[in-house]
XYZ file of C-alpha atoms in Angstrom:
751
model
C 0.044 0.007 -0.012
C 2.967 2.372 0.656
C 4.137 1.808 -2.863
C 0.858 3.377 -4.229
C 1.273 6.638 -2.030
C 3.307 8.546 -4.843
C 0.436 7.923 -7.277
C -2.196 9.336 -5.119
C -2.939 12.882 -5.950
C -2.469 15.518 -3.268
C -5.411 16.241 -1.281
C -7.291 19.582 -1.307
C -8.474 20.336 2.217
C -11.289 22.472 0.848
C -12.940 19.267 -0.569
C -12.625 17.040 2.385
C -15.843 15.327 3.127
C -18.037 17.192 5.442
C -18.864 15.670 8.911
C -22.560 15.045 9.450
C -23.833 18.229 11.106
C -26.849 16.603 12.963
C -28.289 20.181 13.005
C -31.845 20.735 13.810
C -33.619 21.566 10.579
C -36.922 22.274 12.393
C -40.341 20.859 11.411
C -40.488 19.990 7.789
C -44.189 20.611 7.220
C -43.915 19.625 3.568
C -41.997 16.469 4.334
C -44.417 15.521 6.877
C -47.302 15.936 4.338
C -45.343 14.075 1.727
C -44.778 11.325 4.007
C -48.472 11.117 4.835
C -49.370 11.171 1.131
C -47.014 8.495 0.524
C -48.650 6.327 3.007
C -52.095 7.401 2.398
C -53.292 3.903 1.855
C -52.148 3.082 5.253
C -53.685 6.272 6.770
C -57.081 5.608 5.064
C -57.104 1.824 5.936
C -56.305 2.238 9.453
C -58.689 5.220 9.922
C -61.469 3.368 8.254
C -60.915 0.255 10.383
C -60.777 2.309 13.591
C -63.828 4.385 12.588
C -65.769 1.335 11.702
C -65.052 -0.139 15.062
C -66.092 3.138 16.693
C -69.406 3.073 14.740
C -70.049 -0.408 15.982
C -69.268 0.518 19.452
C -71.363 3.622 19.403
C -74.407 2.050 18.011
C -74.261 -0.880 20.297
C -74.368 1.457 23.342
C -77.766 1.337 25.211
C -79.380 4.779 25.056
C -79.909 6.459 28.540
C -82.393 9.263 29.283
C -81.758 11.894 31.949
C -84.676 13.355 33.896
C -84.166 16.457 36.220
C -85.895 17.534 39.238
C -85.169 20.850 40.861
C -85.101 21.557 44.638
C -84.638 24.881 46.520
C -82.694 24.128 49.739
C -83.081 26.275 52.758
C -86.463 27.911 51.653
C -87.717 30.755 53.847
C -90.733 29.879 56.180
C -93.161 31.761 58.304
C -92.197 32.413 61.825
C -95.208 30.574 63.497
C -93.524 29.962 66.831
C -90.248 30.813 68.305
C -88.137 27.682 68.583
C -84.505 28.796 68.085
C -82.997 26.543 70.789
C -84.887 23.403 69.772
C -85.922 23.478 66.098
C -83.916 26.294 64.657
C -84.277 26.230 60.846
C -80.910 25.830 59.081
C -79.417 29.018 57.630
C -78.662 29.148 53.943
C -75.119 28.959 52.800
C -72.801 26.946 50.395
C -71.967 24.640 53.336
C -75.672 23.845 53.811
C -76.124 23.007 50.204
C -73.142 20.618 50.095
C -74.439 18.998 53.156
C -77.939 18.491 51.861
C -76.576 17.142 48.535
C -74.982 14.380 50.780
C -78.263 13.736 52.401
C -79.989 13.636 48.946
C -77.487 10.981 47.655
C -77.288 8.939 50.877
C -78.051 5.208 50.817
C -80.736 5.558 53.488
C -82.784 7.964 51.306
C -82.005 5.908 48.082
C -83.203 2.817 50.032
C -86.509 4.441 50.683
C -86.814 5.282 46.886
C -86.163 1.714 46.111
C -88.849 0.537 48.405
C -91.276 3.169 47.493
C -91.109 2.478 43.652
C -90.564 -1.273 44.284
C -87.552 -1.257 42.024
C -86.611 -4.869 43.019
C -89.447 -5.945 40.623
C -87.707 -3.991 37.730
C -85.358 -6.301 35.760
C -82.951 -3.381 35.301
C -82.403 -3.194 39.085
C -82.733 -6.895 39.787
C -80.383 -9.116 37.631
C -82.241 -12.278 38.704
C -85.282 -11.219 36.735
C -83.244 -10.856 33.542
C -80.435 -13.322 33.543
C -79.983 -13.161 29.673
C -80.006 -9.281 29.472
C -76.278 -9.209 28.723
C -76.274 -11.812 26.117
C -76.192 -9.410 23.161
C -73.889 -10.315 20.287
C -72.349 -6.892 20.459
C -70.631 -7.770 23.725
C -67.890 -9.576 21.847
C -66.605 -6.337 20.327
C -66.663 -4.485 23.778
C -63.295 -4.708 25.326
C -64.822 -4.574 28.722
C -66.436 -7.844 28.012
C -63.068 -9.454 27.929
C -61.702 -7.559 30.750
C -64.552 -8.452 33.016
C -64.105 -11.998 31.945
C -60.424 -12.196 32.805
C -61.151 -10.462 36.121
C -63.911 -12.964 37.063
C -61.578 -15.833 35.885
C -58.788 -14.670 38.245
C -60.533 -13.289 41.216
C -64.150 -14.840 40.795
C -67.411 -13.037 39.932
C -68.625 -12.684 43.533
C -71.681 -15.009 42.958
C -70.056 -17.819 44.962
C -70.260 -15.481 47.989
C -74.127 -15.659 47.844
C -74.298 -19.317 48.184
C -75.703 -20.581 51.580
C -77.681 -17.294 52.355
C -81.118 -17.120 53.730
C -84.008 -15.655 51.654
C -83.921 -12.597 53.782
C -80.258 -12.194 53.460
C -80.506 -12.570 49.643
C -83.317 -9.942 49.632
C -81.151 -7.648 51.533
C -78.298 -8.154 49.262
C -80.415 -7.624 46.149
C -81.802 -4.501 47.767
C -78.241 -3.158 48.496
C -77.259 -3.775 44.859
C -80.313 -1.795 43.709
C -79.532 1.060 46.063
C -76.004 1.072 44.684
C -77.346 1.163 41.114
C -79.770 4.074 41.940
C -76.801 5.944 43.414
C -74.724 5.453 40.357
C -77.691 6.797 38.173
C -78.138 9.743 40.321
C -76.120 13.077 40.327
C -77.039 16.035 42.644
C -75.463 19.249 41.494
C -75.650 22.786 42.899
C -75.849 25.839 40.800
C -73.073 28.424 41.572
C -73.917 30.901 44.221
C -77.346 29.716 44.791
C -79.425 27.261 46.909
C -80.892 25.487 43.840
C -80.005 21.627 43.617
C -80.608 19.631 40.512
C -81.361 16.058 40.901
C -80.367 14.165 37.638
C -81.242 10.527 37.153
C -80.457 8.660 33.862
C -81.561 5.192 32.948
C -82.468 3.253 29.792
C -86.222 4.192 30.209
C -87.270 7.826 30.233
C -90.333 7.069 32.547
C -88.201 5.218 35.127
C -85.739 8.215 35.056
C -88.573 10.754 35.828
C -90.131 8.520 38.512
C -86.878 8.081 40.431
C -85.911 11.809 40.200
C -89.405 12.796 41.541
C -89.321 10.048 44.161
C -85.889 11.263 45.437
C -87.346 14.801 45.668
C -90.429 13.701 47.534
C -88.532 11.510 49.946
C -86.099 14.250 50.774
C -88.915 16.461 51.848
C -90.556 13.610 53.721
C -87.207 12.973 55.520
C -87.015 16.589 56.607
C -90.598 16.434 58.043
C -89.782 13.301 59.959
C -86.578 14.669 61.227
C -88.111 17.785 62.543
C -91.038 15.915 64.081
C -88.779 13.426 65.728
C -86.596 16.382 67.147
C -89.609 18.044 68.691
C -91.061 14.947 70.149
C -87.647 14.177 71.782
C -87.408 17.816 72.986
C -91.033 17.727 74.491
C -90.193 14.594 76.420
C -86.993 15.945 77.747
C -88.479 19.342 78.696
C -91.346 17.680 80.498
C -89.096 15.697 82.776
C -86.905 18.673 83.446
C -89.870 20.906 84.284
C -90.984 18.419 87.133
C -87.530 18.695 88.664
C -87.269 22.523 88.341
C -90.863 22.981 89.888
C -89.604 21.138 93.176
C -86.518 23.182 93.318
C -88.477 26.469 92.979
C -90.938 25.530 95.654
C -88.091 24.633 98.044
C -86.224 27.828 97.189
C -89.225 30.109 97.969
C -90.112 28.219 101.125
C -86.591 28.824 102.590
C -86.781 32.486 101.691
C -90.049 33.062 103.558
C -88.816 31.241 106.593
C -85.713 33.496 106.856
C -87.752 36.599 106.483
C -89.976 35.550 109.327
C -87.025 34.826 111.534
C -84.818 37.825 110.925
C -87.759 40.424 110.664
C -86.359 41.798 107.517
C -88.904 41.918 104.676
C -86.559 43.071 101.960
C -82.718 42.932 101.660
C -82.636 46.273 100.094
C -85.089 48.476 102.273
C -83.389 48.624 105.712
C -79.849 48.723 104.372
C -80.837 51.535 101.953
C -82.442 53.604 104.679
C -79.354 53.351 107.061
C -77.095 54.071 104.154
C -78.989 57.257 103.305
C -78.925 58.420 106.876
C -75.290 57.719 107.443
C -74.542 59.599 104.145
C -76.393 62.676 105.278
C -74.978 62.734 108.709
C -71.471 62.316 107.357
C -72.090 65.197 105.004
C -73.352 67.335 107.802
C -70.356 66.420 110.023
C -67.923 67.520 107.468
C -69.559 70.776 107.007
C -69.788 71.180 110.840
C -66.010 70.438 111.154
C -65.319 72.992 108.417
C -67.414 75.693 110.114
C -65.935 75.146 113.493
C -62.391 75.203 112.160
C -63.126 78.500 110.236
C -64.609 80.060 113.391
C -61.759 78.988 115.640
C -59.150 80.269 113.175
C -60.866 83.667 112.762
C -61.074 84.008 116.591
C -57.571 83.179 117.087
C -56.454 85.741 114.537
C -58.396 88.556 116.016
C -57.376 87.771 119.574
C -53.684 87.906 118.396
C -54.161 91.323 116.814
C -56.062 92.568 119.669
C -53.132 91.679 122.002
C -50.556 93.001 119.764
C -52.290 96.057 118.177
C -55.202 96.805 120.443
C -58.528 97.896 119.433
C -57.310 100.031 116.427
C -55.667 96.919 114.744
C -58.872 94.758 115.255
C -61.164 97.412 114.146
C -59.354 97.601 110.828
C -59.922 93.941 109.837
C -63.546 93.595 111.411
C -66.182 93.829 108.839
C -68.773 95.820 110.979
C -70.864 98.773 109.903
C -70.914 100.299 113.428
C -67.223 100.174 113.665
C -66.774 101.546 110.230
C -69.277 104.450 111.236
C -67.495 105.215 114.516
C -64.018 105.211 112.768
C -65.428 107.557 110.193
C -66.778 109.782 112.983
C -63.390 109.821 114.787
C -61.582 110.732 111.615
C -63.976 113.714 111.142
C -63.286 114.852 114.765
C -59.531 114.478 114.308
C -59.760 116.692 111.280
C -61.926 119.348 112.841
C -59.379 119.336 115.810
C -56.508 119.790 113.465
C -58.229 122.688 111.826
C -59.117 124.407 115.168
C -55.680 123.968 116.405
C -54.642 126.625 113.915
C -56.770 129.278 115.572
C -57.200 128.001 119.210
C -55.016 126.613 121.961
C -55.281 123.408 123.587
C -57.273 124.717 126.494
C -59.815 126.528 124.351
C -63.229 125.341 125.128
C -63.680 124.060 121.506
C -60.411 122.119 121.530
C -61.354 120.614 124.886
C -64.845 119.642 123.534
C -63.393 118.041 120.423
C -60.890 115.865 122.582
C -63.747 114.726 124.791
C -65.781 113.696 121.664
C -62.825 111.769 120.171
C -62.164 109.932 123.546
C -65.841 109.035 123.801
C -65.813 107.692 120.152
C -62.764 105.502 120.820
C -64.509 104.104 123.900
C -67.544 103.174 121.739
C -65.208 101.467 119.136
C -63.533 99.467 121.902
C -66.827 98.317 123.205
C -68.039 97.392 119.753
C -64.849 95.330 119.298
C -65.083 93.511 122.516
C -68.754 92.723 121.651
C -67.864 91.271 118.350
C -65.076 89.201 119.910
C -67.507 87.822 122.320
C -69.961 86.746 119.491
C -67.043 84.964 117.688
C -66.198 82.961 120.751
C -69.799 81.904 121.097
C -69.929 80.940 117.310
C -66.764 78.853 117.610
C -68.065 77.091 120.641
C -71.482 76.323 118.960
C -69.678 75.032 115.849
C -67.542 72.801 117.880
C -70.422 71.359 119.902
C -72.426 70.647 116.734
C -69.442 68.767 115.205
C -69.113 66.556 118.317
C -72.894 65.659 118.256
C -72.747 64.673 114.481
C -69.707 62.426 115.162
C -71.653 60.528 117.787
C -74.676 60.117 115.493
C -72.449 58.700 112.659
C -70.951 56.268 114.910
C -74.375 55.116 116.267
C -75.742 54.587 112.587
C -72.618 52.655 111.532
C -73.143 50.340 114.535
C -76.711 49.556 113.525
C -75.677 48.980 109.866
C -73.056 46.449 111.031
C -75.514 44.592 113.150
C -78.008 44.017 110.092
C -75.251 43.314 107.406
C -75.111 39.474 107.938
C -78.840 39.022 107.894
C -79.277 41.246 104.823
C -76.516 39.281 102.861
C -78.145 35.972 103.639
C -81.514 37.420 102.565
C -80.022 38.623 99.364
C -78.594 35.217 98.585
C -81.938 33.423 99.364
C -83.630 35.914 97.098
C -81.260 35.504 94.164
C -81.421 31.751 94.334
C -85.225 31.708 94.356
C -85.370 34.214 91.402
C -82.841 32.138 89.330
C -84.714 28.972 89.792
C -88.063 30.642 88.940
C -86.519 32.071 85.737
C -85.201 28.772 84.708
C -88.399 27.263 85.357
C -90.258 29.899 83.422
C -87.889 29.446 80.335
C -88.193 25.786 80.268
C -91.975 26.123 80.525
C -92.029 28.414 77.603
C -89.860 26.081 75.501
C -92.010 23.164 76.450
C -95.164 25.126 75.291
C -93.494 26.033 72.055
C -92.346 22.649 71.290
C -95.574 21.001 72.056
C -97.379 23.386 69.646
C -94.569 22.970 67.092
C -95.175 19.205 66.728
C -98.315 19.902 64.615
C -96.756 22.729 62.738
C -93.650 21.281 61.096
C -92.372 22.625 57.675
C -89.507 21.307 55.632
C -86.594 23.681 54.888
C -86.788 22.853 51.223
C -89.391 22.786 48.313
C -89.757 21.362 44.905
C -89.399 24.019 42.180
C -89.971 21.796 39.141
C -90.800 18.086 38.986
C -89.084 15.783 36.511
C -90.723 14.949 33.181
C -89.935 11.910 31.001
C -87.176 13.050 28.494
C -87.975 12.930 24.852
C -84.297 12.401 23.717
C -81.519 10.183 25.152
C -78.739 12.121 26.781
C -76.344 9.258 26.100
C -74.500 8.543 23.838
C -74.029 12.089 22.226
C -73.796 10.714 18.681
C -72.503 13.808 16.962
C -69.772 14.387 19.558
C -68.775 10.746 19.498
C -68.623 10.714 15.675
C -66.532 13.800 15.702
C -64.192 12.582 18.512
C -63.912 9.027 17.078
C -63.424 10.332 13.648
C -60.461 12.531 14.726
C -59.150 9.760 16.850
C -59.318 7.346 13.925
C -57.611 9.772 11.696
C -54.962 10.242 14.258
C -54.532 6.525 14.553
C -54.202 6.346 10.800
C -51.718 9.040 10.778
C -49.698 7.382 13.720
C -49.720 4.111 11.846
C -48.420 5.689 8.676
C -45.717 7.602 10.601
C -44.821 4.058 12.322
C -44.775 2.218 9.097
C -42.927 4.975 7.382
C -40.286 5.087 9.988
C -39.796 1.357 9.882
C -39.723 0.941 6.078
C -38.016 4.166 5.211
C -34.413 3.384 5.984
C -32.847 4.985 2.960
C -32.041 8.313 1.607
C -35.028 10.160 -0.085
C -33.742 13.749 -0.535
C -30.502 15.270 -1.567
C -30.429 17.612 1.594
C -30.889 14.614 3.672
C -28.043 12.845 1.919
C -25.810 15.772 2.494
C -26.794 16.175 6.119
C -26.405 12.471 7.199
C -23.219 11.628 5.075
C -21.417 14.831 5.261
C -20.767 14.616 1.438
C -21.701 17.122 -1.199
C -24.988 16.025 -2.966
C -23.898 15.935 -6.610
C -26.997 14.836 -8.466
C -29.949 12.497 -8.372
C -30.284 10.068 -11.313
C -33.866 9.308 -12.313
C -35.318 6.124 -13.503
C -35.670 5.541 -17.241
C -38.960 4.017 -18.281
C -37.735 1.866 -21.158
C -34.650 0.629 -19.123
C -32.087 1.054 -21.973
C -29.892 3.744 -20.327
C -27.161 3.858 -22.952
C -29.760 4.371 -25.673
C -31.249 7.302 -23.684
C -27.944 9.018 -23.335
C -27.111 8.626 -27.005
C -30.431 9.384 -28.536
C -31.960 11.723 -25.979
C -29.199 14.089 -24.867
C -31.657 16.625 -23.490
C -33.583 14.149 -21.273
C -33.693 14.498 -17.613
C -31.529 11.476 -17.365
C -28.791 12.944 -19.375
C -29.073 16.234 -17.648
C -28.677 14.512 -14.187
C -25.391 12.918 -15.614
C -24.164 16.335 -16.736
C -24.993 17.569 -13.195
C -22.742 14.801 -11.833
C -19.991 15.651 -14.116
C -20.161 19.313 -13.212
C -20.113 18.486 -9.533
C -17.163 16.435 -9.935
C -15.231 19.046 -11.884
C -16.108 21.676 -9.287
C -14.708 19.443 -6.557
C -11.264 20.263 -7.809
C -10.009 23.809 -7.518
C -6.662 23.600 -8.854
C -6.873 20.507 -11.043
C -9.419 18.724 -13.185
C -10.001 15.240 -11.684
C -9.162 12.542 -14.100
C -9.257 9.232 -12.285
C -12.837 9.011 -10.896
C -13.904 5.981 -8.663
C -17.678 5.028 -8.746
C -18.303 3.244 -5.473
C -21.431 1.885 -3.693
C -21.951 0.362 -0.376
C -23.886 -2.811 -1.558
C -24.640 -4.303 -4.855
C -27.714 -3.007 -7.030
C -27.129 0.570 -6.253
C -26.901 1.521 -10.004
C -23.233 2.144 -9.854
C -22.385 0.280 -13.025
C -25.272 2.031 -14.789
C -24.057 5.456 -13.797
C -20.495 4.758 -14.496
C -21.320 3.494 -18.011
C -23.688 6.135 -18.885
C -21.476 9.147 -17.773
C -18.674 7.554 -19.606
C -20.664 7.311 -22.794
C -21.952 10.817 -22.346
C -18.491 12.316 -21.840
C -17.045 10.312 -24.869
C -20.029 11.447 -26.954
C -19.280 14.932 -25.943
C -15.845 14.593 -27.475
C -13.732 13.776 -24.520
C -11.171 10.776 -24.589
C -12.592 8.521 -21.893
C -11.395 5.133 -20.558
C -14.043 3.071 -18.470
C -12.523 0.459 -16.238
C -14.597 -2.357 -14.835
C -12.693 -3.194 -11.563
C -15.300 -5.757 -10.379
C -13.294 -8.979 -11.031
C -15.928 -11.044 -9.366
C -19.306 -10.093 -10.822
C -18.531 -7.338 -13.538
C -21.461 -6.618 -15.925
C -20.102 -3.709 -17.873
C -19.482 -5.735 -21.000
C -23.190 -6.752 -20.938
C -24.513 -3.270 -20.641
C -22.258 -1.982 -23.478
C -22.559 -5.180 -25.738
C -18.754 -5.914 -25.544
C -16.785 -9.126 -25.207
C -15.968 -10.385 -21.685
C -12.339 -10.866 -22.533
C -9.611 -9.660 -22.634
C -9.815 -7.415 -19.805
C -8.167 -6.008 -16.701
C -7.069 -9.365 -15.498
C -5.112 -9.867 -18.754
C -3.707 -6.460 -18.646
C -2.472 -6.769 -15.088
C -1.222 -10.422 -15.160
C 0.309 -10.452 -18.753
C 1.273 -6.805 -18.678
C -0.570 -6.053 -22.008
C -0.636 -2.617 -23.353
C -3.829 -0.549 -22.879
C -4.468 -0.479 -26.666
C -4.428 -4.279 -26.894
C -7.006 -4.739 -24.011
C -9.302 -1.825 -24.299
C -12.369 -2.321 -26.357
C -14.086 0.515 -28.335
C -17.815 1.252 -27.811
C -18.511 2.308 -31.429
C -21.735 4.414 -30.954
C -19.943 6.838 -28.449
C -16.152 6.225 -29.113
C -15.702 5.146 -25.521
C -12.791 2.967 -24.513
C -13.669 0.279 -22.113
C -11.581 -2.304 -20.239
C -13.827 -4.996 -18.948
C -13.134 -7.184 -15.982
C -11.836 -10.057 -17.993
C -12.722 -13.005 -15.870
C -12.475 -14.201 -12.269
C -9.233 -14.510 -10.248
C -8.572 -16.139 -6.962
C -7.436 -13.206 -5.048
C -8.838 -9.901 -6.787
C -7.761 -7.703 -3.848
C -4.029 -8.747 -4.429
C -4.354 -8.020 -8.011
C -6.043 -4.545 -7.722
C -3.647 -3.533 -4.971
C -0.574 -4.414 -6.866
C 2.112 -2.231 -8.386
C 0.862 -3.136 -11.800
C -2.598 -1.574 -11.078
C -0.829 1.649 -9.943
C 1.341 1.738 -13.129
C -1.666 1.137 -15.275
C -3.650 3.984 -13.776
C -0.689 6.331 -14.099
C -0.125 5.488 -17.624
C -3.903 5.857 -18.409
C -3.919 9.167 -16.842
C -1.440 10.396 -19.634
C -3.674 8.871 -22.401
C -7.201 9.882 -21.543
C -8.979 12.924 -20.185
C -11.051 10.759 -17.809
C -10.570 7.499 -16.356
C -13.729 6.190 -14.810
C -13.347 3.072 -12.556
C -16.385 0.968 -11.706
C -15.566 -0.569 -8.378
C -17.087 -3.580 -6.317
C -19.415 -2.844 -3.425
C -17.205 -1.360 -0.652
C -19.210 -2.958 2.267
C -19.042 -6.461 0.726
C -15.409 -6.862 -0.450
C -12.226 -4.785 0.137
C -11.242 -3.929 -3.486
C -12.804 -0.442 -3.434
C -10.827 0.473 -0.307
C -7.665 -0.537 -2.006
C -8.415 1.700 -4.885
C -9.711 4.654 -2.867
C -6.349 6.442 -2.561
C -5.513 5.879 -6.275
C -8.425 8.045 -7.575
C -8.459 11.746 -7.953
C -12.007 11.853 -6.696
C -14.490 9.235 -5.385
C -18.302 9.270 -5.934
C -20.603 7.454 -3.618
C -23.716 6.057 -5.375
C -26.705 4.939 -3.211
C -30.066 3.698 -4.324
C -32.830 6.112 -3.739
C -35.013 5.192 -0.694
C -33.664 1.548 -0.347
C -30.073 1.260 0.939
C -29.887 1.602 4.768
C -28.402 4.810 5.783
C -26.179 3.134 8.355
C -24.635 0.942 5.740
C -23.864 3.918 3.540
C -22.373 5.953 6.370
C -20.313 2.947 7.415
C -18.992 2.552 3.874
C -18.143 6.229 3.638
C -16.259 6.043 6.972
C -14.288 3.030 5.811
C -13.320 4.793 2.480
C -12.268 7.838 4.344
C -10.039 5.786 6.471
C -8.407 4.301 3.334
C -7.588 7.717 1.955
C -10.527 8.435 -0.460
C -11.043 11.989 -1.665
C -14.738 12.256 -2.048
C -16.292 14.443 -4.581
C -19.733 13.818 -3.304
C -22.711 11.400 -3.352
C -25.414 10.545 -5.863
C -28.897 9.218 -5.528
C -29.686 6.800 -8.170
C -32.813 5.266 -9.621
C -35.000 8.005 -8.426
C -38.604 7.629 -9.566
C -40.317 10.866 -10.985
C -43.417 10.075 -8.913
C -41.380 9.381 -5.897
C -39.399 12.515 -6.287
C -42.651 14.548 -6.245
C -43.979 12.662 -3.215
C -40.847 12.957 -1.195
C -40.194 16.408 -2.241
C -36.941 17.780 -3.637
C -35.499 21.097 -2.924
C -33.061 23.149 -4.971
C -30.911 20.167 -5.660
C -33.450 18.611 -7.651
C -32.547 17.687 -11.423
C -36.275 18.045 -12.444
C -36.175 21.543 -13.939
C -39.226 21.141 -16.208
C -40.101 19.890 -19.571
C -37.586 19.492 -22.210
C -39.832 19.242 -25.236
C -40.137 15.753 -26.777
C -37.278 14.296 -24.567
C -38.927 15.145 -21.298
C -39.081 12.009 -19.066
C -42.071 12.089 -16.949
């Protein structure tokens, strides 16, 4: 292998195979619809089967009819008697409504409905009356039939537990089942933010549904009547017993009170104590006033006496509030003025002056007498005030002593009065309740009423045919789509689009080769050069040329992962097209095991490549000319024991080096790379390698594995090609800008 290295052309990094990107292409809506269109038969078949099963299931369902009775819970009532403590009507509220719904759907009330309507005589509620009711042929398509059968087989049907029961026990068991069925049929619902309750009952018979709904409403009202009457009756009995005890207690309390009054002489606990309290309060107030008056009088007297001792009559006269003293002082002042005036004219011994002095002295004596008189009055007033105060203190002490002597008897009397009053009040309260309760036994009203009674429905409420048809139709279609996607993912293992081929292999997508209807590809290339097939080959050649920037690739290897990919057809047709275009082309069939190039071109099977390499013949002696195109072809030339040794020999490398100088293009048709190793041995000898894969058939994993092996062998890929693409398939799968179907080419257009 190292000997071939000098013959391998230099790699151009710009044309290394791309690594698979694995990028997120997003949701391909067109691709999804194309996939569904491609599997439309699966979609329609599965959808039709599922919808047919759905129709059978819908139409075998037993119709059910729903009847509705409407109740108002917590209805307002007239206040006939006041019985808040015993039979207080329940207030309205959401909690009340929820509670009453529980009562309506309770087993006790449903049991009364079963008994009232005699539902045990109805075969629907009593399976023993209709043992063959579930023998319909439709049961075989109902999945629940098989689930129920398997369950009964594993755990038993429960009928064995009924063996050995008495007749009464069997009837009780049947009644319990009927009650359970009625509960299953019944729904009690509350309208939002209201006290309206709707009782809904559905059954196979519209009349039965209406009867059960109305019976539930009636029995609910009756149960309320009975509950209230029972409560009133129990309350009356209890109150009657309690009144007897209270009456005895009241009589004993009142008797003890009267005995104590007679013994103590106190008729009322409040009268004597109140009188003594009032008297003591008045005396206390008077004592306080007397004490104040005595203190005031003594203080004034003491002040005047002190002034009298220190300042004499003149000092006392100034502070005493007396009209007589004020008049005498004014008179004295007038006489003093006159004497002062007369002293200017007369001497002291003048009769007028002597007379004025005598008048002044007499006035002063009168003032002193008046002061002493006032002081004597003040002493009397102080003594009287003190005496009055002492008297009031004694009176208050006497009253307080009397009040203390009567306090114990008064306290005991008050206690006896309170006890007797409490027992009397309790007795009166119970007596009033007893009278109200006794009267209410005949005046009971339910806290609910029936707004509307149920009528037999005209149309079934179940099954909703239109909704079911829509739902099952969509589900059936979804099942068909799911089945199509599942089948498409299982069967679709190959490459369908060029962009997909590029993304998953990392190679450039060179072209997609369509299928030719008549099957003669060489003839199509020669006679219809403008056909879509020939145009695809030209696209392939252009892609190969563009893969070389600095040189024009001459030695081109056509490889495939597995047989049947169309590799030989593409190699032959492209060689013919290039030769027909004026290029000097050599086509080499290197498949020494099962080469078929000579058959496609109508040439002899020998001599060929084997002869050239083993006998070292010149190219001119081995190559055969394809006359219609002028193409030189070297066929395989027969089988050898070890093809890989021959193709990997120095002679093969020398042959390719020499052919490179003689021809414009050397196209080598190689064996499948995943089956045999010859293609990998030749990979590094070619200027470019083209991977050919069958459209929508060859598994992607095989193709990518083959590309990886060839890369490891030193191959320089020009790109990849999708072969044998059907025109209708291309339309279904959807091709992007790589598609070779550009439109109609006149008379040569391949549909």
